[in-house]
């Protein structure tokens, strides 16, 4: 199966019947297994602050949501949690937050340094939003390995509507700066945003490939009741799987997670995605009291210790005939 498509070709592929699309899913699985075997990488996700200065209209953390109780973990507690995750077998931790000005660039750098000093082998991914190019270089100097910043949607008009305080050009410039800083670059986008089209999703796929992203998360949009988009329908799980399968063919070696949002929408589809190109899963290691407040979209969360969470996710992966690493 070919691996270079135009936007028009990708749009047609996305619109196919289930039967016609099946060969793409099968090809994605073959390419994924050729690169990663049956292995699924398990990564720890620590959501350390839900304060955010931005107004992204789909996100429950946006600063206009006054109903949300806000929390912020102390740097010491973040480092302790990262150390605990490493000691439970995680080799990567993703530190994610809203755009919280409390954590200056220097503080984030110090956090990375402290984690690296305590557990040098733990790969650290930051996912804290938009910064200047020099700041991404500084994170790299402090020891950060990766940075995750999704482009969210490449439809520029839609991007503008959804992000009153940013623009698409700026978002892409950030991704390019992350790449230029020598950080592994994580991107991705949402499926099913209001007014999004299949041609728009085709462009999203090409955008991820053009960076090119080293990892990319594609998840369905889930309406949050305390946002302006609270009454909109959620994105399609089928289309999410199709987008991940096509991304696997466009970027054979990229790390493609089964996003948490897909699991929240439909657990069975989340299982299926590991046979359609996905090779990564993120497991939350956020302390329980905070996990329920990190509401980018509504979801139920179990309160589990880091060890128990790790055990459960490994079990889940083995049940699917895959090998957790
Ligand atoms: N502030 C960071 C982290 C954002 S939250 C940043 O700007 O990168 C992490 C991801 O959650 C976002 O990139 C977005 O793709 C996803 N997300 C936010 N709201 C969502 C919603 N309502 N439904 C599904 N995914 C959502």
CSV table of C-alpha atoms and ligand atoms in Angstrom, one decimal:
chain,number,residue,atom,x,y,z
A,1,UNK,CA,0.0,0.0,0.0
A,2,UNK,CA,1.4,3.4,-0.9
A,3,UNK,CA,2.5,5.8,1.9
A,4,UNK,CA,2.2,9.2,0.1
A,5,UNK,CA,-1.2,10.6,-0.5
A,6,UNK,CA,-2.6,14.0,-1.4
A,7,UNK,CA,-5.2,15.7,0.7
A,8,UNK,CA,-7.9,14.7,-1.8
A,9,UNK,CA,-6.8,11.1,-1.7
A,10,UNK,CA,-6.8,11.0,2.1
A,11,UNK,CA,-10.3,12.6,2.1
A,12,UNK,CA,-11.6,9.9,-0.2
A,13,UNK,CA,-10.0,7.2,2.0
A,14,UNK,CA,-11.6,8.6,5.2
A,15,UNK,CA,-15.0,8.6,3.5
A,16,UNK,CA,-14.9,4.9,2.4
A,17,UNK,CA,-17.2,2.2,3.6
A,18,UNK,CA,-16.0,0.0,6.5
A,19,UNK,CA,-15.4,-2.8,4.0
A,20,UNK,CA,-13.4,-0.7,1.6
A,21,UNK,CA,-11.3,0.7,4.4
A,22,UNK,CA,-10.4,-2.7,5.9
A,23,UNK,CA,-7.2,-3.1,3.8
A,24,UNK,CA,-5.9,0.2,5.3
A,25,UNK,CA,-6.5,-1.1,8.8
A,26,UNK,CA,-4.7,-4.4,8.0
A,27,UNK,CA,-1.8,-2.6,6.3
A,28,UNK,CA,-1.4,-0.3,9.4
A,29,UNK,CA,-1.3,-3.3,11.6
A,30,UNK,CA,1.4,-4.9,9.5
A,31,UNK,CA,3.5,-1.8,9.4
A,32,UNK,CA,3.1,-1.4,13.2
A,33,UNK,CA,4.1,-5.0,13.9
A,34,UNK,CA,7.1,-4.7,11.5
A,35,UNK,CA,8.4,-1.8,13.5
A,36,UNK,CA,7.3,-2.6,17.1
A,37,UNK,CA,6.3,-6.3,17.1
A,38,UNK,CA,3.5,-6.9,19.5
A,39,UNK,CA,4.9,-4.4,22.0
A,40,UNK,CA,2.9,-1.6,23.5
A,41,UNK,CA,4.8,1.1,25.3
A,42,UNK,CA,3.3,2.2,28.6
A,43,UNK,CA,3.9,5.8,29.6
A,44,UNK,CA,3.1,7.6,32.8
A,45,UNK,CA,1.0,10.8,32.6
A,46,UNK,CA,1.2,13.2,35.5
A,47,UNK,CA,-1.2,16.1,35.3
A,48,UNK,CA,0.4,18.6,37.7
A,49,UNK,CA,-1.7,21.7,37.4
A,50,UNK,CA,-5.2,22.5,36.0
A,51,UNK,CA,-4.7,26.3,36.1
A,52,UNK,CA,-4.8,27.7,32.6
A,53,UNK,CA,-4.7,31.2,31.2
A,54,UNK,CA,-6.1,30.1,27.8
A,55,UNK,CA,-9.7,30.1,26.5
A,56,UNK,CA,-9.7,27.0,24.2
A,57,UNK,CA,-13.4,26.6,23.7
A,58,UNK,CA,-13.5,22.8,23.8
A,59,UNK,CA,-11.4,22.4,26.9
A,60,UNK,CA,-12.8,22.1,30.5
A,61,UNK,CA,-9.6,23.7,31.9
A,62,UNK,CA,-10.1,27.0,29.9
A,63,UNK,CA,-9.9,30.0,32.2
A,64,UNK,CA,-13.6,30.9,31.7
A,65,UNK,CA,-14.7,27.7,33.4
A,66,UNK,CA,-15.4,29.1,36.9
A,67,UNK,CA,-17.0,25.9,38.1
A,68,UNK,CA,-13.7,24.0,38.1
A,69,UNK,CA,-11.8,23.8,41.4
A,70,UNK,CA,-8.2,24.5,40.5
A,71,UNK,CA,-5.1,22.7,41.8
A,72,UNK,CA,-1.4,22.9,41.4
A,73,UNK,CA,1.1,20.3,42.7
A,74,UNK,CA,4.2,21.5,44.5
A,75,UNK,CA,7.5,20.9,42.7
A,76,UNK,CA,8.6,18.5,45.4
A,77,UNK,CA,5.5,16.4,45.0
A,78,UNK,CA,5.9,16.3,41.2
A,79,UNK,CA,9.4,15.0,41.6
A,80,UNK,CA,8.3,12.5,44.2
A,81,UNK,CA,5.6,11.2,42.0
A,82,UNK,CA,7.9,10.9,39.0
A,83,UNK,CA,10.4,8.9,41.1
A,84,UNK,CA,7.6,6.6,42.3
A,85,UNK,CA,6.5,6.1,38.7
A,86,UNK,CA,10.1,5.2,37.7
A,87,UNK,CA,10.4,2.8,40.5
A,88,UNK,CA,7.2,1.1,39.4
A,89,UNK,CA,8.7,0.4,36.0
A,90,UNK,CA,7.8,3.4,33.9
A,91,UNK,CA,10.6,4.6,31.5
A,92,UNK,CA,8.8,7.7,30.4
A,93,UNK,CA,6.8,10.3,32.3
A,94,UNK,CA,4.7,13.0,30.6
A,95,UNK,CA,4.3,16.1,32.8
A,96,UNK,CA,1.2,17.9,31.6
A,97,UNK,CA,-0.6,21.0,32.7
A,98,UNK,CA,-2.8,23.9,31.5
A,99,UNK,CA,-0.9,27.0,30.6
A,100,UNK,CA,-0.1,28.0,34.2
A,101,UNK,CA,2.1,31.1,34.5
A,102,UNK,CA,2.9,30.1,38.1
A,103,UNK,CA,5.4,27.6,36.7
A,104,UNK,CA,8.0,29.9,35.0
A,105,UNK,CA,10.3,28.5,32.3
A,106,UNK,CA,13.0,28.3,35.0
A,107,UNK,CA,10.8,26.4,37.4
A,108,UNK,CA,9.9,23.8,34.7
A,109,UNK,CA,13.6,23.5,33.8
A,110,UNK,CA,14.4,22.9,37.5
A,111,UNK,CA,11.7,20.3,37.7
A,112,UNK,CA,13.2,18.4,34.8
A,113,UNK,CA,16.7,18.7,36.2
A,114,UNK,CA,15.5,17.4,39.6
A,115,UNK,CA,13.7,14.4,38.1
A,116,UNK,CA,16.7,13.6,35.9
A,117,UNK,CA,19.1,13.9,38.9
A,118,UNK,CA,16.9,11.4,40.8
A,119,UNK,CA,16.2,9.0,38.0
A,120,UNK,CA,18.6,9.6,35.1
A,121,UNK,CA,17.1,6.9,32.9
A,122,UNK,CA,13.5,8.2,33.1
A,123,UNK,CA,12.6,10.0,29.8
A,124,UNK,CA,10.8,13.2,30.6
A,125,UNK,CA,8.2,14.7,28.3
A,126,UNK,CA,6.8,18.1,28.9
A,127,UNK,CA,3.3,19.1,27.7
A,128,UNK,CA,2.6,22.6,29.1
A,129,UNK,CA,1.6,24.6,26.0
A,130,UNK,CA,3.1,27.3,24.0
A,131,UNK,CA,6.5,28.9,24.7
A,132,UNK,CA,9.2,30.8,22.9
A,133,UNK,CA,11.7,28.9,20.7
A,134,UNK,CA,14.5,29.7,23.2
A,135,UNK,CA,12.4,28.2,26.1
A,136,UNK,CA,12.1,24.9,24.3
A,137,UNK,CA,15.9,24.9,23.8
A,138,UNK,CA,16.3,25.6,27.5
A,139,UNK,CA,14.0,22.6,28.4
A,140,UNK,CA,16.2,20.5,26.2
A,141,UNK,CA,19.4,21.8,28.0
A,142,UNK,CA,17.8,21.0,31.3
A,143,UNK,CA,17.4,17.4,30.2
A,144,UNK,CA,13.9,17.2,28.8
A,145,UNK,CA,13.6,14.4,26.1
A,146,UNK,CA,10.3,15.2,24.5
A,147,UNK,CA,7.6,17.9,24.2
A,148,UNK,CA,4.0,17.2,23.4
A,149,UNK,CA,1.9,20.0,21.8
A,150,UNK,CA,-0.9,19.0,19.5
A,151,UNK,CA,-1.9,21.3,16.6
A,152,UNK,CA,-5.5,20.4,17.5
A,153,UNK,CA,-7.0,21.3,14.0
A,154,UNK,CA,-5.3,22.5,10.9
A,155,UNK,CA,-8.4,24.2,9.6
A,156,UNK,CA,-7.3,27.8,10.1
A,157,UNK,CA,-10.7,29.3,10.4
A,158,UNK,CA,-11.8,26.6,12.8
A,159,UNK,CA,-8.5,27.0,14.8
A,160,UNK,CA,-9.2,30.7,15.1
A,161,UNK,CA,-12.8,30.2,16.3
A,162,UNK,CA,-11.7,27.6,18.9
A,163,UNK,CA,-8.6,29.4,20.2
A,164,UNK,CA,-9.4,33.1,20.7
A,165,UNK,CA,-5.9,33.7,22.2
A,166,UNK,CA,-3.7,31.9,19.7
A,167,UNK,CA,-3.4,31.2,16.0
A,168,UNK,CA,-2.6,28.3,13.8
A,169,UNK,CA,0.7,29.8,12.5
A,170,UNK,CA,1.9,30.3,16.0
A,171,UNK,CA,1.0,26.7,17.0
A,172,UNK,CA,2.9,25.3,14.0
A,173,UNK,CA,5.9,27.6,14.7
A,174,UNK,CA,6.0,26.1,18.2
A,175,UNK,CA,6.0,22.6,16.9
A,176,UNK,CA,8.8,23.5,14.5
A,177,UNK,CA,10.8,25.2,17.3
A,178,UNK,CA,10.3,22.0,19.5
A,179,UNK,CA,11.7,19.9,16.6
A,180,UNK,CA,14.6,22.4,16.0
A,181,UNK,CA,15.5,22.3,19.7
A,182,UNK,CA,16.2,18.6,19.3
A,183,UNK,CA,13.3,17.5,21.4
A,184,UNK,CA,11.3,14.5,20.2
A,185,UNK,CA,8.2,16.2,19.0
A,186,UNK,CA,4.7,15.1,19.9
A,187,UNK,CA,1.7,16.4,18.0
A,188,UNK,CA,-1.8,15.4,17.1
A,189,UNK,CA,-5.3,16.6,16.8
A,190,UNK,CA,-8.9,16.0,17.6
A,191,UNK,CA,-11.6,14.3,15.6
A,192,UNK,CA,-15.1,15.6,15.4
A,193,UNK,CA,-14.7,19.2,16.4
A,194,UNK,CA,-17.8,21.2,15.4
A,195,UNK,CA,-17.6,22.2,11.7
A,196,UNK,CA,-14.6,20.0,11.1
A,197,UNK,CA,-14.7,18.2,7.7
A,198,UNK,CA,-13.1,15.1,6.3
A,199,UNK,CA,-10.9,17.3,4.1
A,200,UNK,CA,-9.8,19.1,7.3
A,201,UNK,CA,-8.9,15.7,8.9
A,202,UNK,CA,-6.9,14.8,5.8
A,203,UNK,CA,-5.0,18.1,6.2
A,204,UNK,CA,-4.5,17.3,9.9
A,205,UNK,CA,-2.8,14.0,8.8
A,206,UNK,CA,-0.5,15.8,6.4
A,207,UNK,CA,0.3,18.4,9.0
A,208,UNK,CA,1.5,15.8,11.5
A,209,UNK,CA,3.5,14.1,8.7
A,210,UNK,CA,5.1,17.4,7.6
A,211,UNK,CA,6.6,18.3,10.9
A,212,UNK,CA,7.3,15.3,11.0
A,213,UNK,CA,6.1,14.4,14.5
A,214,UNK,CA,7.9,11.6,16.4
A,215,UNK,CA,4.7,10.9,18.2
A,216,UNK,CA,1.1,11.9,17.6
A,217,UNK,CA,-2.1,11.5,19.6
A,218,UNK,CA,-5.4,11.5,17.8
A,219,UNK,CA,-8.5,11.5,20.0
A,220,UNK,CA,-12.2,12.2,19.6
A,221,UNK,CA,-13.6,15.5,20.7
A,222,UNK,CA,-15.6,15.0,23.9
A,223,UNK,CA,-18.0,17.8,24.8
A,224,UNK,CA,-17.5,19.2,28.3
A,225,UNK,CA,-20.8,20.5,29.8
A,226,UNK,CA,-19.1,23.6,31.4
A,227,UNK,CA,-17.8,24.8,28.1
A,228,UNK,CA,-19.4,26.7,25.2
A,229,UNK,CA,-19.3,23.4,23.1
A,230,UNK,CA,-21.1,21.4,25.9
A,231,UNK,CA,-24.1,20.6,23.7
A,232,UNK,CA,-22.1,19.5,20.6
A,233,UNK,CA,-21.9,15.9,19.6
A,234,UNK,CA,-18.8,13.9,20.4
A,235,UNK,CA,-16.3,12.8,17.7
A,236,UNK,CA,-16.5,9.4,16.0
A,237,UNK,CA,-14.4,6.5,17.3
A,238,UNK,CA,-14.4,4.9,13.9
A,239,UNK,CA,-13.0,8.0,12.3
A,240,UNK,CA,-10.4,8.2,15.1
A,241,UNK,CA,-9.2,4.7,14.3
A,242,UNK,CA,-9.1,5.5,10.6
A,243,UNK,CA,-7.0,8.6,11.2
A,244,UNK,CA,-4.5,6.6,13.4
A,245,UNK,CA,-4.3,3.8,10.8
A,246,UNK,CA,-3.5,6.4,8.0
A,247,UNK,CA,-0.9,8.1,10.3
A,248,UNK,CA,0.8,4.7,10.9
A,249,UNK,CA,1.2,4.4,7.1
A,250,UNK,CA,2.4,8.0,6.7
A,251,UNK,CA,4.8,7.7,9.7
A,252,UNK,CA,5.7,4.0,10.1
A,253,UNK,CA,8.1,4.6,13.0
A,254,UNK,CA,6.2,7.2,15.0
A,255,UNK,CA,4.8,6.5,18.4
A,256,UNK,CA,1.1,6.6,18.2
A,257,UNK,CA,-0.9,6.4,21.5
A,258,UNK,CA,-4.4,5.0,21.9
A,259,UNK,CA,-5.7,8.3,23.4
A,260,UNK,CA,-7.4,8.4,26.8
A,261,UNK,CA,-10.3,10.2,25.1
A,262,UNK,CA,-10.9,7.2,22.8
A,263,UNK,CA,-11.1,4.9,25.8
A,264,UNK,CA,-13.5,7.2,27.6
A,265,UNK,CA,-15.8,7.3,24.5
A,266,UNK,CA,-15.6,3.6,23.8
A,267,UNK,CA,-13.4,1.0,25.6
A,268,UNK,CA,-13.8,-1.6,22.9
A,269,UNK,CA,-12.6,0.8,20.2
A,270,UNK,CA,-9.6,1.6,22.3
A,271,UNK,CA,-8.8,-2.1,22.4
A,272,UNK,CA,-9.2,-2.4,18.6
A,273,UNK,CA,-6.8,0.5,17.9
A,274,UNK,CA,-3.8,-1.6,18.9
A,275,UNK,CA,-4.5,-3.8,15.8
A,276,UNK,CA,-4.8,-0.7,13.6
A,277,UNK,CA,-1.5,1.1,14.2
A,278,UNK,CA,-1.3,2.3,17.8
A,279,UNK,CA,1.7,1.3,19.9
A,280,UNK,CA,1.5,3.4,23.0
A,281,UNK,CA,-0.7,3.8,26.0
A,282,UNK,CA,-0.6,6.5,28.7
A,283,UNK,CA,-1.5,5.6,32.2
A,284,UNK,CA,-2.3,8.4,34.7
A,285,UNK,CA,-0.1,8.6,37.8
A,286,UNK,CA,-1.8,11.8,38.9
A,287,UNK,CA,-2.7,11.6,42.6
A,288,UNK,CA,-6.4,10.7,42.9
A,289,UNK,CA,-7.6,14.0,44.4
A,290,UNK,CA,-6.2,15.9,41.5
A,291,UNK,CA,-7.0,13.4,38.8
A,292,UNK,CA,-10.7,14.1,39.1
A,293,UNK,CA,-10.0,17.9,38.8
A,294,UNK,CA,-8.0,17.5,35.6
A,295,UNK,CA,-11.2,17.6,33.6
A,296,UNK,CA,-10.3,18.5,30.0
A,297,UNK,CA,-13.4,16.5,29.2
A,298,UNK,CA,-15.8,14.6,31.5
A,299,UNK,CA,-14.6,11.2,32.5
A,300,UNK,CA,-14.8,8.8,35.4
A,301,UNK,CA,-11.5,7.9,37.0
A,302,UNK,CA,-10.6,5.1,39.4
A,303,UNK,CA,-8.5,5.9,42.4
A,304,UNK,CA,-5.6,3.6,42.0
A,305,UNK,CA,-2.1,3.6,43.4
A,306,UNK,CA,0.7,4.0,40.8
A,307,UNK,CA,1.6,0.3,41.3
A,308,UNK,CA,-2.0,-0.9,41.0
A,309,UNK,CA,-2.6,1.3,37.9
A,310,UNK,CA,0.6,-0.1,36.3
A,311,UNK,CA,-0.5,-3.7,37.0
A,312,UNK,CA,-4.0,-3.1,35.5
A,313,UNK,CA,-2.7,-1.5,32.3
A,314,UNK,CA,-0.2,-4.4,31.8
A,315,UNK,CA,-3.0,-6.9,32.3
A,316,UNK,CA,-5.2,-5.0,29.8
A,317,UNK,CA,-2.4,-5.1,27.2
A,318,UNK,CA,-1.7,-8.8,27.7
A,319,UNK,CA,-5.4,-9.6,27.4
A,320,UNK,CA,-5.2,-8.1,23.9
A,321,UNK,CA,-2.4,-10.4,23.0
A,322,UNK,CA,0.2,-7.7,23.2
A,323,UNK,CA,3.3,-7.2,25.3
A,324,UNK,CA,3.6,-4.2,27.7
A,325,UNK,CA,7.0,-2.6,27.7
B,1,LIG,N1,-2.0,22.9,27.8
B,1,LIG,C1,-1.4,21.8,27.1
B,1,LIG,C2,-2.2,20.6,27.4
B,1,LIG,C3,-3.6,20.6,26.8
B,1,LIG,S1,-4.7,19.3,27.3
B,1,LIG,C4,-1.3,22.2,25.7
B,1,LIG,O1,-1.7,23.2,25.2
B,1,LIG,O2,-0.7,21.4,24.9
B,1,LIG,C5,-4.2,18.0,26.3
B,1,LIG,C6,-5.0,17.7,25.1
B,1,LIG,O3,-6.3,17.4,25.4
B,1,LIG,C7,-5.1,18.8,24.1
B,1,LIG,O4,-4.0,18.9,23.3
B,1,LIG,C8,-6.4,18.4,23.3
B,1,LIG,O5,-6.1,17.7,22.1
B,1,LIG,C9,-7.1,17.5,24.3
B,1,LIG,N2,-8.5,18.0,24.6
B,1,LIG,C10,-8.8,19.1,25.3
B,1,LIG,N3,-10.1,19.3,25.4
B,1,LIG,C11,-10.7,18.2,24.8
B,1,LIG,C12,-12.0,17.7,24.7
B,1,LIG,N4,-13.0,18.4,25.1
B,1,LIG,N5,-12.2,16.5,24.0
B,1,LIG,C13,-11.2,15.8,23.6
B,1,LIG,N6,-9.9,16.2,23.8
B,1,LIG,C14,-9.6,17.3,24.4
